[in-house]
């Protein structure tokens, strides 16, 4: 399984298209909010997408929960869960919906970790990054009971790759 995860593009439709076109082999495309585009914008077609604090189109859901190859994926922008202060609310929500992975944005900070066997990924921002100079997104893969997360710049240059084998339950 391979997922493209992006967030916080803040009106830059072309970067969404460029990143999507660079990863045509993914099983799902996820936008974690603050696209600032209409819900039915053609560059978001087919993507799982949620409403961020800067998205005014009420057709965006506040959260998404869906399955890909037997894994339950939770997506929220993060502003309603106060992710800039703590990720505990996100952890509790992910556990509540029994997610295998939780993707979020809002803070514009690229990062990933495995907590209680749940993968958490913030792909950073493709317009206004914080914490690093590079605009970023993530490719998330799952195989052989292990997550692999690769952070990329908006130009497709690798920033990091991290692997997270799941603990046996």
Short mmCIF file of N, CA and C in Angstrom, two decimals, residues 36 49 88 105 125 133 157 164:
data_model
loop_
_atom_site.label_atom_id
_atom_site.label_comp_id
_atom_site.label_asym_id
_atom_site.label_seq_id
_atom_site.Cartn_x
_atom_site.Cartn_y
_atom_site.Cartn_z
N UNK A 36 -7.63 25.67 0.67
CA UNK A 36 -8.26 26.94 0.30
C UNK A 36 -8.81 26.92 -1.13
N UNK A 49 -10.10 14.29 1.47
CA UNK A 49 -9.76 15.65 1.89
C UNK A 49 -10.64 16.08 3.04
N UNK A 88 -2.09 14.73 21.97
CA UNK A 88 -2.85 13.79 22.79
C UNK A 88 -4.30 13.65 22.31
N UNK A 105 -2.54 18.01 9.64
CA UNK A 105 -1.74 19.16 9.24
C UNK A 105 -1.79 20.24 10.31
N UNK A 125 3.95 21.50 5.18
CA UNK A 125 3.20 22.39 4.29
C UNK A 125 3.90 22.51 2.95
N UNK A 133 13.24 24.64 6.23
CA UNK A 133 13.12 25.58 5.11
C UNK A 133 12.32 25.00 3.96
N UNK A 157 12.66 16.00 -3.77
CA UNK A 157 13.93 15.57 -3.16
C UNK A 157 13.65 14.99 -1.78
N UNK A 164 8.90 2.02 10.66
CA UNK A 164 8.26 1.71 11.93
C UNK A 164 7.64 0.32 11.88
#
